[in-house]
PDB file of C-alpha atoms in Angstrom:
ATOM      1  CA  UNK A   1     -35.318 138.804  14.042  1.00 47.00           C
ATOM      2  CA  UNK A   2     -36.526 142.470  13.354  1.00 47.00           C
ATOM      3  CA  UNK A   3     -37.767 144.118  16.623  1.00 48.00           C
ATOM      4  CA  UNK A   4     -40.508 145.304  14.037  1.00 50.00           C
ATOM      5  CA  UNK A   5     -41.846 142.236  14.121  1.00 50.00           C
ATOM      6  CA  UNK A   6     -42.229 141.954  17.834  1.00 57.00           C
ATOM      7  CA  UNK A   7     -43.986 145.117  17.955  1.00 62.00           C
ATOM      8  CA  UNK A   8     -46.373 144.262  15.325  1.00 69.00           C
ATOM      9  CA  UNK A   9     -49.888 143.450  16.158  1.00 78.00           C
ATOM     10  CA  UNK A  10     -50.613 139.533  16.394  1.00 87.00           C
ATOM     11  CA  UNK A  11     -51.449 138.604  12.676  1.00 92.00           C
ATOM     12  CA  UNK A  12     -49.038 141.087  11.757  1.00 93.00           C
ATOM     13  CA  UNK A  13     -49.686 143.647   9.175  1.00 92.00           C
ATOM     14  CA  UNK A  14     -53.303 144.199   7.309  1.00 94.00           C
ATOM     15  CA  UNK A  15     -51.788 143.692   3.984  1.00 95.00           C
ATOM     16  CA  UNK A  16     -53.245 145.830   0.552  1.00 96.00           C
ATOM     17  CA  UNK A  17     -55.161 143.054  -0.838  1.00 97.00           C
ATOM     18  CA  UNK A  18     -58.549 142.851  -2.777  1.00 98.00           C
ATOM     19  CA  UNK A  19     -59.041 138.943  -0.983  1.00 98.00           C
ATOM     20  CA  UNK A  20     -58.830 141.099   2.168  1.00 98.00           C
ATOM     21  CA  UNK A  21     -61.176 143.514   0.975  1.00 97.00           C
ATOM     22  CA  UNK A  22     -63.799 141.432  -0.177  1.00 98.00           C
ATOM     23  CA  UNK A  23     -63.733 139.482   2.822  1.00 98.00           C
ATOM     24  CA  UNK A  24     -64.231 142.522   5.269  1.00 97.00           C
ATOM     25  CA  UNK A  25     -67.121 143.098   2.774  1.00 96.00           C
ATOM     26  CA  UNK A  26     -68.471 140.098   3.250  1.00 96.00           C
ATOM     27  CA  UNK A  27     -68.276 140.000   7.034  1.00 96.00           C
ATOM     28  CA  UNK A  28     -69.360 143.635   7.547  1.00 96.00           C
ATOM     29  CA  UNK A  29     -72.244 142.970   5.457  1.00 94.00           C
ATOM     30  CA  UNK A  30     -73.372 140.910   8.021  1.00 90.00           C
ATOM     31  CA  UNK A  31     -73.400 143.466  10.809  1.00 88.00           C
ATOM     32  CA  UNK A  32     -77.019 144.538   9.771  1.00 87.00           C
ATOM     33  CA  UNK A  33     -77.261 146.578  13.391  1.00 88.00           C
ATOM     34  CA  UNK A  34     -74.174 148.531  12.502  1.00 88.00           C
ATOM     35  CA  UNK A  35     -72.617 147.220  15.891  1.00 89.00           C
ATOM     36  CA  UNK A  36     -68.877 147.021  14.549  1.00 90.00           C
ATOM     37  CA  UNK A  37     -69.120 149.931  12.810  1.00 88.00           C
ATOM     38  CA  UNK A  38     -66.230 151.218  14.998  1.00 91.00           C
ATOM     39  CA  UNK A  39     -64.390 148.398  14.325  1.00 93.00           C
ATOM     40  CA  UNK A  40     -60.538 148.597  12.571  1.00 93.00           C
ATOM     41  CA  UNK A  41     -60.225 146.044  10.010  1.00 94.00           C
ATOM     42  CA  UNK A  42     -57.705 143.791  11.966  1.00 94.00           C
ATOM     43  CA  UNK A  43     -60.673 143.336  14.583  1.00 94.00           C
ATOM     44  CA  UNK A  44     -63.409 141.803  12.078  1.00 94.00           C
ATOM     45  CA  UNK A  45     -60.702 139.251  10.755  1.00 96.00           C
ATOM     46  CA  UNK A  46     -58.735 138.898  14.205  1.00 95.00           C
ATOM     47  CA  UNK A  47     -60.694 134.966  14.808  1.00 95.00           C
ATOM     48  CA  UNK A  48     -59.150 134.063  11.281  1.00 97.00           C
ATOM     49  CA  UNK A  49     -55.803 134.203  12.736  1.00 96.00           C
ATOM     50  CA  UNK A  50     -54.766 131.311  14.473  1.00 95.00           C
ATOM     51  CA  UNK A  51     -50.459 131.105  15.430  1.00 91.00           C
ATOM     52  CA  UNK A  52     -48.496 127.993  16.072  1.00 89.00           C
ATOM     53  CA  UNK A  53     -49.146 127.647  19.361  1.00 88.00           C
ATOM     54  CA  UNK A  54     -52.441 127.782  19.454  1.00 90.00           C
ATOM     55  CA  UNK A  55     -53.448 125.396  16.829  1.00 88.00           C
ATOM     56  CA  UNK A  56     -51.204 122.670  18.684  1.00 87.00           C
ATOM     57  CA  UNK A  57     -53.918 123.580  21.620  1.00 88.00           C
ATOM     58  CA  UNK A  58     -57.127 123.392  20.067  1.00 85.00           C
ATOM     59  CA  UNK A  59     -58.342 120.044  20.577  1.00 81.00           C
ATOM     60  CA  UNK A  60     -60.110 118.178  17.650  1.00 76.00           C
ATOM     61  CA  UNK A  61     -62.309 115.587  19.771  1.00 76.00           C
ATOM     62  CA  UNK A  62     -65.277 118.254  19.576  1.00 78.00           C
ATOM     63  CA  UNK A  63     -67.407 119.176  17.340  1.00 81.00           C
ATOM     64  CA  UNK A  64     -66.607 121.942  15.773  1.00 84.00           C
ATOM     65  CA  UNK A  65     -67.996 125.009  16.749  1.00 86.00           C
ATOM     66  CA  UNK A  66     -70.581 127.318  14.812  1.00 88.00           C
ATOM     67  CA  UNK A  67     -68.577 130.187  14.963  1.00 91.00           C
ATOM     68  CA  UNK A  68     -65.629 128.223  13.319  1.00 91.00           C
ATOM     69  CA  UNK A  69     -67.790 126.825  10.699  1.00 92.00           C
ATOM     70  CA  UNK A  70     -69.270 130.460  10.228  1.00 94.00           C
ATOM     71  CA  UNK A  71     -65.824 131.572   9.439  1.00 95.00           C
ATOM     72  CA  UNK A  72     -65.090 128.946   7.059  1.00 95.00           C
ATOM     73  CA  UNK A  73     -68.042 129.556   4.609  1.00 95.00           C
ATOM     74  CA  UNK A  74     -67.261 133.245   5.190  1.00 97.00           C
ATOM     75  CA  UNK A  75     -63.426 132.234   3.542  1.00 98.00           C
ATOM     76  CA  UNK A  76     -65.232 130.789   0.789  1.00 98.00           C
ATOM     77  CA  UNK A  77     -67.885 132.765   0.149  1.00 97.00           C
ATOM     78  CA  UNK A  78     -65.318 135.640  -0.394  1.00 98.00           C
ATOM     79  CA  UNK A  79     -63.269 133.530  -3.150  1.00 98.00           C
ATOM     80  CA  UNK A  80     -66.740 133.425  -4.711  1.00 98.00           C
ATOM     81  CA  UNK A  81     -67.829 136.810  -4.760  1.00 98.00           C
ATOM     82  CA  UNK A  82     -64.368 137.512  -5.759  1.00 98.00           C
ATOM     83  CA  UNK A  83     -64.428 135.589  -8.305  1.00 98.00           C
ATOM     84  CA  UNK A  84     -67.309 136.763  -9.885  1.00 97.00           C
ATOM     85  CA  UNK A  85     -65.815 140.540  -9.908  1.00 97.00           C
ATOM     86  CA  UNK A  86     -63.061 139.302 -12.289  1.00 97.00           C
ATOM     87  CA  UNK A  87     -64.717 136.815 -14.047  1.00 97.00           C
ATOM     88  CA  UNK A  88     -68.840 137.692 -14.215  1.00 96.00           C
ATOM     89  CA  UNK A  89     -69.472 133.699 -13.093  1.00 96.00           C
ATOM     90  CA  UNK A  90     -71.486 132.996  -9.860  1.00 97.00           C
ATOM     91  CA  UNK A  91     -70.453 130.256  -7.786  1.00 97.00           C
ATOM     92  CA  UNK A  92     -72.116 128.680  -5.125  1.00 95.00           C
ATOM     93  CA  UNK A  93     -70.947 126.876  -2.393  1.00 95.00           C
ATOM     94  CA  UNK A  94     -71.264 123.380  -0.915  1.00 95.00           C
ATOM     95  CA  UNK A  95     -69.698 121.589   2.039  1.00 92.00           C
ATOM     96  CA  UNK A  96     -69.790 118.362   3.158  1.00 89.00           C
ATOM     97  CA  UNK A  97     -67.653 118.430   7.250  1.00 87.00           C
ATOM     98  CA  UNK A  98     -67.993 115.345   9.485  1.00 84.00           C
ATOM     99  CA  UNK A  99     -68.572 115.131  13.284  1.00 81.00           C
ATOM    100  CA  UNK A 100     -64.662 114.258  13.209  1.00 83.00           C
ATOM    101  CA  UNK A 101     -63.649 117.923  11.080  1.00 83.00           C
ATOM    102  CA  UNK A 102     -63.095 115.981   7.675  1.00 89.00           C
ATOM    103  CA  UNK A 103     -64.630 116.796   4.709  1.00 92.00           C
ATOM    104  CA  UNK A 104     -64.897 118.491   1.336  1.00 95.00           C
ATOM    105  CA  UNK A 105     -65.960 122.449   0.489  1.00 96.00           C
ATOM    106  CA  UNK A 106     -66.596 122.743  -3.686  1.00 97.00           C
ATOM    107  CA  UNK A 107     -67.537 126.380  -5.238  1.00 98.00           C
ATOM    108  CA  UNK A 108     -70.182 125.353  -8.356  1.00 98.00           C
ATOM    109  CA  UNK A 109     -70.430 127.542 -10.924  1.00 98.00           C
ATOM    110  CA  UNK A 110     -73.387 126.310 -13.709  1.00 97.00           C
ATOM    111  CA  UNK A 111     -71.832 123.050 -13.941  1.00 98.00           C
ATOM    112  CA  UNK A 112     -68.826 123.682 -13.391  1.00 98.00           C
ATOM    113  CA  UNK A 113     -67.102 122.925  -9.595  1.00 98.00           C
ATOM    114  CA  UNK A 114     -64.353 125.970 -10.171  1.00 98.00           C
ATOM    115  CA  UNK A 115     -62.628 124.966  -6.749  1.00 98.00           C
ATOM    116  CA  UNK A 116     -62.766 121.633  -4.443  1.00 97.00           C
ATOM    117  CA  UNK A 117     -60.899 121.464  -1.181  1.00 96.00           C
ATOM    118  CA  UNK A 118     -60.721 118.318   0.864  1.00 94.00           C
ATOM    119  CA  UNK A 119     -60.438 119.793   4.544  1.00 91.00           C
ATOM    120  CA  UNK A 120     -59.112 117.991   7.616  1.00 87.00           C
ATOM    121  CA  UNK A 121     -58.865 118.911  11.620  1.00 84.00           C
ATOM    122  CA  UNK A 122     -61.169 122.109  10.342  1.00 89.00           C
ATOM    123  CA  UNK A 123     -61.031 122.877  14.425  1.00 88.00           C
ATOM    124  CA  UNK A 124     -57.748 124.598  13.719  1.00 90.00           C
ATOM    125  CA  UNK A 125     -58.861 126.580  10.880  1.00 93.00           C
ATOM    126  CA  UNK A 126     -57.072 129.704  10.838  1.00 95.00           C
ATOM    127  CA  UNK A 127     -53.674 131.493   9.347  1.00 97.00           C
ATOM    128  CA  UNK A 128     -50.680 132.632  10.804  1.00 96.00           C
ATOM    129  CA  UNK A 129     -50.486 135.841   9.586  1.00 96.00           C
ATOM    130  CA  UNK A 130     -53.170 138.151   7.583  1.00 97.00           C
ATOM    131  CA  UNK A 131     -50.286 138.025   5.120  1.00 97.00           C
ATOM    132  CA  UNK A 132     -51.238 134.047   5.135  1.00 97.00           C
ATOM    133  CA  UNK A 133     -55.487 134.547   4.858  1.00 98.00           C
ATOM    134  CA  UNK A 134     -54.506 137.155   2.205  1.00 98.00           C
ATOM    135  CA  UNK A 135     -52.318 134.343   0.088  1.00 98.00           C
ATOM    136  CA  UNK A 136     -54.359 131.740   0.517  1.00 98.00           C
ATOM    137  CA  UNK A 137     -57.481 132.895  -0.465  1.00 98.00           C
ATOM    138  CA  UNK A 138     -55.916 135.280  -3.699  1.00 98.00           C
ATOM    139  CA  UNK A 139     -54.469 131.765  -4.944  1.00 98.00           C
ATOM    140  CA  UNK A 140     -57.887 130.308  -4.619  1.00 98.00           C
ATOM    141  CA  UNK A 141     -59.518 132.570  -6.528  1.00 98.00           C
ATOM    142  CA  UNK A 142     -56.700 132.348  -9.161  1.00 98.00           C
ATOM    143  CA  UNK A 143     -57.528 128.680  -9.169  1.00 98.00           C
ATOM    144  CA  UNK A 144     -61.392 129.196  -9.581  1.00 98.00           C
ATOM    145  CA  UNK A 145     -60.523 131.843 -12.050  1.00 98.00           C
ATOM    146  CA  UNK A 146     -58.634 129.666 -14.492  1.00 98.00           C
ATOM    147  CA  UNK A 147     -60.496 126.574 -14.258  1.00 98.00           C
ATOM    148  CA  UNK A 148     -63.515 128.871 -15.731  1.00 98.00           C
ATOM    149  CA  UNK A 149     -61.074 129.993 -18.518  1.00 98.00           C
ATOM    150  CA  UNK A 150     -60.568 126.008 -18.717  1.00 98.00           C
ATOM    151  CA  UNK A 151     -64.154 124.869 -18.995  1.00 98.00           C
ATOM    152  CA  UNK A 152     -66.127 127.981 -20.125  1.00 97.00           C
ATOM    153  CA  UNK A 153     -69.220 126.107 -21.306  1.00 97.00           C
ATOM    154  CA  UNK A 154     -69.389 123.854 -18.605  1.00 98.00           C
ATOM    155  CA  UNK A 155     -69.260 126.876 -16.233  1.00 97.00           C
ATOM    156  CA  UNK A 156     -72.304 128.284 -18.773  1.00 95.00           C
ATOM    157  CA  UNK A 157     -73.968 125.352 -18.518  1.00 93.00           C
TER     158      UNK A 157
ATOM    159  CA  UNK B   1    -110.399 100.680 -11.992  1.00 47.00           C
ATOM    160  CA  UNK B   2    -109.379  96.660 -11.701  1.00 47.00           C
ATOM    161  CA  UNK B   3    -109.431  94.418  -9.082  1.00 49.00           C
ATOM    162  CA  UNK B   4    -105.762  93.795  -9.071  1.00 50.00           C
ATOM    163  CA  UNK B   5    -105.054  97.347  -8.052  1.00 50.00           C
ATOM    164  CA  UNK B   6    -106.901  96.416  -5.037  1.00 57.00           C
ATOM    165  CA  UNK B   7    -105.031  93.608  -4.071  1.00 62.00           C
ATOM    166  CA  UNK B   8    -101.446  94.814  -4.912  1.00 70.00           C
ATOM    167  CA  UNK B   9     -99.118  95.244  -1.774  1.00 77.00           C
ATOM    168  CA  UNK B  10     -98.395  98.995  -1.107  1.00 87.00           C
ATOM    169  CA  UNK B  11     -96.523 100.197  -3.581  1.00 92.00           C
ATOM    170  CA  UNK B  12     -97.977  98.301  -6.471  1.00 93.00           C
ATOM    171  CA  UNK B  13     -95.726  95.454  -8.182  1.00 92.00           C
ATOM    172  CA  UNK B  14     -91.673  95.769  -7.952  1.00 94.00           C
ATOM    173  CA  UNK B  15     -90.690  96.443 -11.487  1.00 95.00           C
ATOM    174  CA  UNK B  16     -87.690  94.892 -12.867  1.00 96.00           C
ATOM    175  CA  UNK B  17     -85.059  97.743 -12.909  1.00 97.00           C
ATOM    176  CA  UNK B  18     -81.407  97.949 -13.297  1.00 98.00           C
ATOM    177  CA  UNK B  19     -82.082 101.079 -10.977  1.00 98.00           C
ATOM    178  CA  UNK B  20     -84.060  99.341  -8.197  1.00 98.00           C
ATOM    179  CA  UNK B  21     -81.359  96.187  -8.183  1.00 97.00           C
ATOM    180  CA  UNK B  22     -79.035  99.181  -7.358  1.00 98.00           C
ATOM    181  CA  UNK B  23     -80.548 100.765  -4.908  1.00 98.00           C
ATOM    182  CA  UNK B  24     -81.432  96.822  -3.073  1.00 97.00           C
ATOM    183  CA  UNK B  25     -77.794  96.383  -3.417  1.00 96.00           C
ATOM    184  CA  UNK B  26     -76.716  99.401  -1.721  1.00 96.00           C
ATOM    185  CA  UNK B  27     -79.030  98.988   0.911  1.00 96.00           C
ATOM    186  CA  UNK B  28     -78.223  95.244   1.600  1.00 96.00           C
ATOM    187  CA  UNK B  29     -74.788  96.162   1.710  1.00 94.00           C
ATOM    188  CA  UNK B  30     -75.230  97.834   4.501  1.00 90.00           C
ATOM    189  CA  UNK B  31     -76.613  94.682   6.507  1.00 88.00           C
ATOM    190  CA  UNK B  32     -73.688  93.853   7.819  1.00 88.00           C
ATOM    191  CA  UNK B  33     -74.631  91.690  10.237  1.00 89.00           C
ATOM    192  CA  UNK B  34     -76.844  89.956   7.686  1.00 88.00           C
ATOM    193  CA  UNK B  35     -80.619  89.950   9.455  1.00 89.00           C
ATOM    194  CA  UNK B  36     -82.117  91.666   6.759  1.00 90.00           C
ATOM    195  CA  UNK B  37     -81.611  88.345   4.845  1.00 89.00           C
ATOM    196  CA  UNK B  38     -84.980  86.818   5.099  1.00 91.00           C
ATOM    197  CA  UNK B  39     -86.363  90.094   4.063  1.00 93.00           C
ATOM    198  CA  UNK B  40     -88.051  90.349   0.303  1.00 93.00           C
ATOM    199  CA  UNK B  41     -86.785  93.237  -1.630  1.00 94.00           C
ATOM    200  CA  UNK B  42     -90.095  94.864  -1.103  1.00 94.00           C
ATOM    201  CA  UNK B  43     -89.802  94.976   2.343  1.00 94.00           C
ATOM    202  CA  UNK B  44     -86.100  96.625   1.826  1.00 94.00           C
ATOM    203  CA  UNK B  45     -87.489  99.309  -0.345  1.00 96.00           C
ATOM    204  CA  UNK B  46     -91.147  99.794   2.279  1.00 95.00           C
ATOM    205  CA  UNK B  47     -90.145 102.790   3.692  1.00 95.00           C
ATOM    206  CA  UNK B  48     -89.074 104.845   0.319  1.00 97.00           C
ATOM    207  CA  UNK B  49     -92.987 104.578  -0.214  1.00 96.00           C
ATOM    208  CA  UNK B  50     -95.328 107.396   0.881  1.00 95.00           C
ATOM    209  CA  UNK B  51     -98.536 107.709  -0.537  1.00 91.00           C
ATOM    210  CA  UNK B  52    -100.675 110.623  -1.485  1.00 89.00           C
ATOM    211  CA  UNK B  53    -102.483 111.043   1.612  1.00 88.00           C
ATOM    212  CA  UNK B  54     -99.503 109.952   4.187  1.00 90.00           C
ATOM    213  CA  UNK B  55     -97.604 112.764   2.230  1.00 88.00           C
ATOM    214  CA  UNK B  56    -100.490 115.417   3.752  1.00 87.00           C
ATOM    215  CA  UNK B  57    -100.217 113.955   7.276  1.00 88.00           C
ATOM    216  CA  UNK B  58     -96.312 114.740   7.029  1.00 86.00           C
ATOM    217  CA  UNK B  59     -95.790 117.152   9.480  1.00 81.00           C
ATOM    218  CA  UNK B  60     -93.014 119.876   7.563  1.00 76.00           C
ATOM    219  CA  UNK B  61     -92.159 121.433  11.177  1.00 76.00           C
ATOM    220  CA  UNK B  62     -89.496 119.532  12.543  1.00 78.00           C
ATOM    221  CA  UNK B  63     -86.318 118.592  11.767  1.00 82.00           C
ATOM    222  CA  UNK B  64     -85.565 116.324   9.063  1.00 84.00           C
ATOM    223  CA  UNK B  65     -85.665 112.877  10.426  1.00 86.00           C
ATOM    224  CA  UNK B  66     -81.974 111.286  10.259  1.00 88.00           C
ATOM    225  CA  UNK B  67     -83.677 107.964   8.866  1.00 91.00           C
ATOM    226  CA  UNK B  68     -85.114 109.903   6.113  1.00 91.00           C
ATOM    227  CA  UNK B  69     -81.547 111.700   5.242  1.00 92.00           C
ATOM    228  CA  UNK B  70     -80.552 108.140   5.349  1.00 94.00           C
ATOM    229  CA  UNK B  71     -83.003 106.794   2.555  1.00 95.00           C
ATOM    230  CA  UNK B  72     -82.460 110.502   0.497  1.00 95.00           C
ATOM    231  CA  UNK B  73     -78.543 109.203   0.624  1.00 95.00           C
ATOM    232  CA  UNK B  74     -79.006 105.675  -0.843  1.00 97.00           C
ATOM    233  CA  UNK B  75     -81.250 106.790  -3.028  1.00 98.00           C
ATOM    234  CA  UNK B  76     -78.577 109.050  -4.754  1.00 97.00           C
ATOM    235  CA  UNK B  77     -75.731 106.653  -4.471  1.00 97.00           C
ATOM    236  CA  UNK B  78     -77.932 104.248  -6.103  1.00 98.00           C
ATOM    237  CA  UNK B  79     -78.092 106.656  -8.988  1.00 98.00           C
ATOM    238  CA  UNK B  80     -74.327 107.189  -8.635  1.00 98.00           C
ATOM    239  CA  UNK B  81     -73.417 103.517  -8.816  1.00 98.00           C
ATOM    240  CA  UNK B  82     -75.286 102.800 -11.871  1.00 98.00           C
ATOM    241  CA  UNK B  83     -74.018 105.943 -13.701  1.00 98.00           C
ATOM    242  CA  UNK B  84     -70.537 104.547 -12.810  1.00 97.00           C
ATOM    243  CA  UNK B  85     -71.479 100.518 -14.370  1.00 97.00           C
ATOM    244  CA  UNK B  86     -72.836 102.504 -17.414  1.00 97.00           C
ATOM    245  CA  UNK B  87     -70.713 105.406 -18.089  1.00 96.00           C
ATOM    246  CA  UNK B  88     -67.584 104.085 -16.001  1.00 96.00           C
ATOM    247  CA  UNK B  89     -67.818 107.911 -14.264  1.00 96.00           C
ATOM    248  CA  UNK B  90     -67.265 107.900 -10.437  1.00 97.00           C
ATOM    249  CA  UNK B  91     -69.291 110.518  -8.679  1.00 97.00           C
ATOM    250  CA  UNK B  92     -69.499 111.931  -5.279  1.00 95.00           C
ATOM    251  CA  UNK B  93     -72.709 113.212  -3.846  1.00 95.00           C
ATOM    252  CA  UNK B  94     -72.644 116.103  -1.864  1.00 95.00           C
ATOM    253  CA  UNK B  95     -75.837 118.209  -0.385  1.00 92.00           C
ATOM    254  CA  UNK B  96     -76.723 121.130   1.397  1.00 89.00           C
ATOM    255  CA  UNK B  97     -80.429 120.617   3.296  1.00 87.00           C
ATOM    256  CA  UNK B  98     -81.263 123.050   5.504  1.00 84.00           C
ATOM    257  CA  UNK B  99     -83.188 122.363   9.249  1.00 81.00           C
ATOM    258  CA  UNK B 100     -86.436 123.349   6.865  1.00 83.00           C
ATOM    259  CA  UNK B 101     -85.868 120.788   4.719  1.00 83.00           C
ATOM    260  CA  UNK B 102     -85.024 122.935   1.907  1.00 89.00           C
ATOM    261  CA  UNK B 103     -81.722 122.203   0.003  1.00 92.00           C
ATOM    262  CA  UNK B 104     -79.364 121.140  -2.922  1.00 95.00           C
ATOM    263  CA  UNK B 105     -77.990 117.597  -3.618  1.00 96.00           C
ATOM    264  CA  UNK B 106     -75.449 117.076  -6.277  1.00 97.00           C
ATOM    265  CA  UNK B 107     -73.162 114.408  -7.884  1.00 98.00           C
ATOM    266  CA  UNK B 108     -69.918 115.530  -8.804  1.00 98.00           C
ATOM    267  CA  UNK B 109     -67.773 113.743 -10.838  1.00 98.00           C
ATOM    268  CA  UNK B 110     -63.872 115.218 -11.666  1.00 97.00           C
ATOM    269  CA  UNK B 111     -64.727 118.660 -12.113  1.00 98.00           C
ATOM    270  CA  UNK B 112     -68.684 118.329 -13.266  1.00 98.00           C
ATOM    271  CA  UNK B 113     -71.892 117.999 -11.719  1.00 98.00           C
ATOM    272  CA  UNK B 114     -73.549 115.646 -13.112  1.00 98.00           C
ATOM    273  CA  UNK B 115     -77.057 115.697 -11.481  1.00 98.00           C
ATOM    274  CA  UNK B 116     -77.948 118.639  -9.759  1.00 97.00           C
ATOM    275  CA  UNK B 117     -81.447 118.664  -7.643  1.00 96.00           C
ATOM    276  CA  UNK B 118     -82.975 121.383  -6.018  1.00 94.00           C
ATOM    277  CA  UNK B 119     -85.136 120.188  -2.871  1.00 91.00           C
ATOM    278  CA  UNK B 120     -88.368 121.462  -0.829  1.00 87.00           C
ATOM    279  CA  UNK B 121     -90.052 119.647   1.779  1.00 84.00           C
ATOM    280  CA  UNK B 122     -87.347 116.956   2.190  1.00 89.00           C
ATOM    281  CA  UNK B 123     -89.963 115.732   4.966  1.00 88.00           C
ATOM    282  CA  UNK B 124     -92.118 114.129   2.347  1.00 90.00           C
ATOM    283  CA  UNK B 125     -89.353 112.413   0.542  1.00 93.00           C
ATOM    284  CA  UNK B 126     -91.045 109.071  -0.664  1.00 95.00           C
ATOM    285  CA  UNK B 127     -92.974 108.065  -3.779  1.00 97.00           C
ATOM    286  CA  UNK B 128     -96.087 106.843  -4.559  1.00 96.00           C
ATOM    287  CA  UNK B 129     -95.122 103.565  -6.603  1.00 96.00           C
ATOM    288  CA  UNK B 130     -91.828 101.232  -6.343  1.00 97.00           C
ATOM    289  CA  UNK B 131     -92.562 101.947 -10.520  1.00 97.00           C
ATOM    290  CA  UNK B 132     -92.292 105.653  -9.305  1.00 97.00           C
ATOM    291  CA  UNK B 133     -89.360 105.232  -7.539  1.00 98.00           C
ATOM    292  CA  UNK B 134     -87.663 103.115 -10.783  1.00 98.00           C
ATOM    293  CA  UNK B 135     -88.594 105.875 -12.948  1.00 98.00           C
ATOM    294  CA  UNK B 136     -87.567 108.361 -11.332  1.00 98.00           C
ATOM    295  CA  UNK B 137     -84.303 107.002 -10.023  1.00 98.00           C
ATOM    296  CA  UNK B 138     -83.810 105.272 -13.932  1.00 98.00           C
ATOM    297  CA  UNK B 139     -84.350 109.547 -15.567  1.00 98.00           C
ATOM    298  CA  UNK B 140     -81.581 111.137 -13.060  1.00 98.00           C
ATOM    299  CA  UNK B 141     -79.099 108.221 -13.980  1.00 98.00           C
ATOM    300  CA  UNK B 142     -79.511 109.200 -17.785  1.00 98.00           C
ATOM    301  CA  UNK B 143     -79.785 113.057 -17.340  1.00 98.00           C
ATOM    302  CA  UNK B 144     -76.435 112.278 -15.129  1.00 98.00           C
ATOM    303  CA  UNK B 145     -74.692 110.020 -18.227  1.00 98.00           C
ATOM    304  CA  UNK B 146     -76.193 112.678 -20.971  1.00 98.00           C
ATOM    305  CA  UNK B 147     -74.265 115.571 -19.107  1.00 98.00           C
ATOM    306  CA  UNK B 148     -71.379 113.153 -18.932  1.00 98.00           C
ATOM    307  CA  UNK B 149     -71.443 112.536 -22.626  1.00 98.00           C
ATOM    308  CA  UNK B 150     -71.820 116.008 -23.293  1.00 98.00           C
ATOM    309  CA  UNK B 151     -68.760 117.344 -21.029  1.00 98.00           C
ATOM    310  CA  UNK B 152     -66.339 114.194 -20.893  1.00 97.00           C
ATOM    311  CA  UNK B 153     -62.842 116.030 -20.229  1.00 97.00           C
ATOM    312  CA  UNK B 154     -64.471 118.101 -17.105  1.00 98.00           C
ATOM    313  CA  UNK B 155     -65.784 115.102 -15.948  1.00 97.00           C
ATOM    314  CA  UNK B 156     -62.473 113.890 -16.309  1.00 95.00           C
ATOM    315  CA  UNK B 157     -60.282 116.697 -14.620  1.00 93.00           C
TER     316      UNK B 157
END
């Protein structure tokens, strides 16, 4: 509508979000040769973006790639690590992902699984917007967060 | 010590075992085409036995064999059926094994884990003794209904 949002970068705008934040920590933590040093923010999270169009071309007959599988635990291993900042428990993660793309991710936390996702046509993982990747994994970590405050001696345990 | 040791198949004498007729069952049911039906049970269960000095000979190198990932599978559904026709507790097994063999196997049931295993040298999986295997199979099945007892409502969230 806006012509603001034509000139906008694709994924739009890096919004202020600690999700965000944790997950450029987690990728750039990764960079152990300091190769992306130079890198802006949008760059390191640019392959998390994926718009309409393109998920309606990425076929799911393959198996998914590493780096798209790479990503994924990234995602999650963010909402952990996030997690624990505002809540002192460690989760770990777990994924079970067919040939086929289906499958289930949990974060376990003592005994506690603090977040379970069943995940289908994981070849188009991805978010429309950094807005999107922001949301999504915030409400995540809300999720984790108050199934802790649900079962604290499980998540003890 | 006594003869009879000598002369019993490999893998000693097949207990009677509520855990064993599970894990028979769940491998039968996978004969679908029904030429497994000749077979004695002892036959079924052959290759979950590896004795002390085929465990040495197990090269730890390569990847895990997919038969092997196979047998680790049954065995924990095994364990996950007869939790669920004691306890009445549906669980899912999930696991995380890397190319070393190293990994994590869980049951997961609502929002608890159940059974939880760390795992080296998945290479070597086997036991000694079908009385091994009953044993062992029989202890995770109550450590799995014990943590069940002791955190119903997460098990059923």
């Amino acid at each position: 509508m806006s012509t603001e949002a034509e000139t906008l970068p694709r994924g739009g705008a890096l919004p202020v979000s600690d999700y965000l934040s944790q997950l450029i920590a987690v990728i750039r933590a990764e960079d152990t040769h300091g190769s992306w040093e130079g890198k802006p923010d949008a760059e390191i999270l640019a392959d998390f973006i994926v718009t309409r169009e393109e998920r309606r071309e990425i076929p799911i007959i393959c198996d998914p790639d590493p780096d798209l599988l790479w990503r994924v635990e990234r995602f999650y291993d963010a909402v952990a690590l996030l997690l624990e900042r505002r809540t002192g428990a460690q989760a770990a993660q777990m994924s079970k992902i067919t040939h086929e793309g289906f499958g289930r991710i949990v974060l376990i936390s003592g005994r506690l699984v603090v977040l379970s996702r069943h995940v289908r046509d994981i070849h188009r993982f991805g978010f429309e917007t950094f807005a999107k990747l922001a949301d999504t994994g915030e409400a995540m970590t809300r999720d984790a967060a108050e199934m802790i405050a649900r079962f604290p001696e499980t998540a003890r345990a």
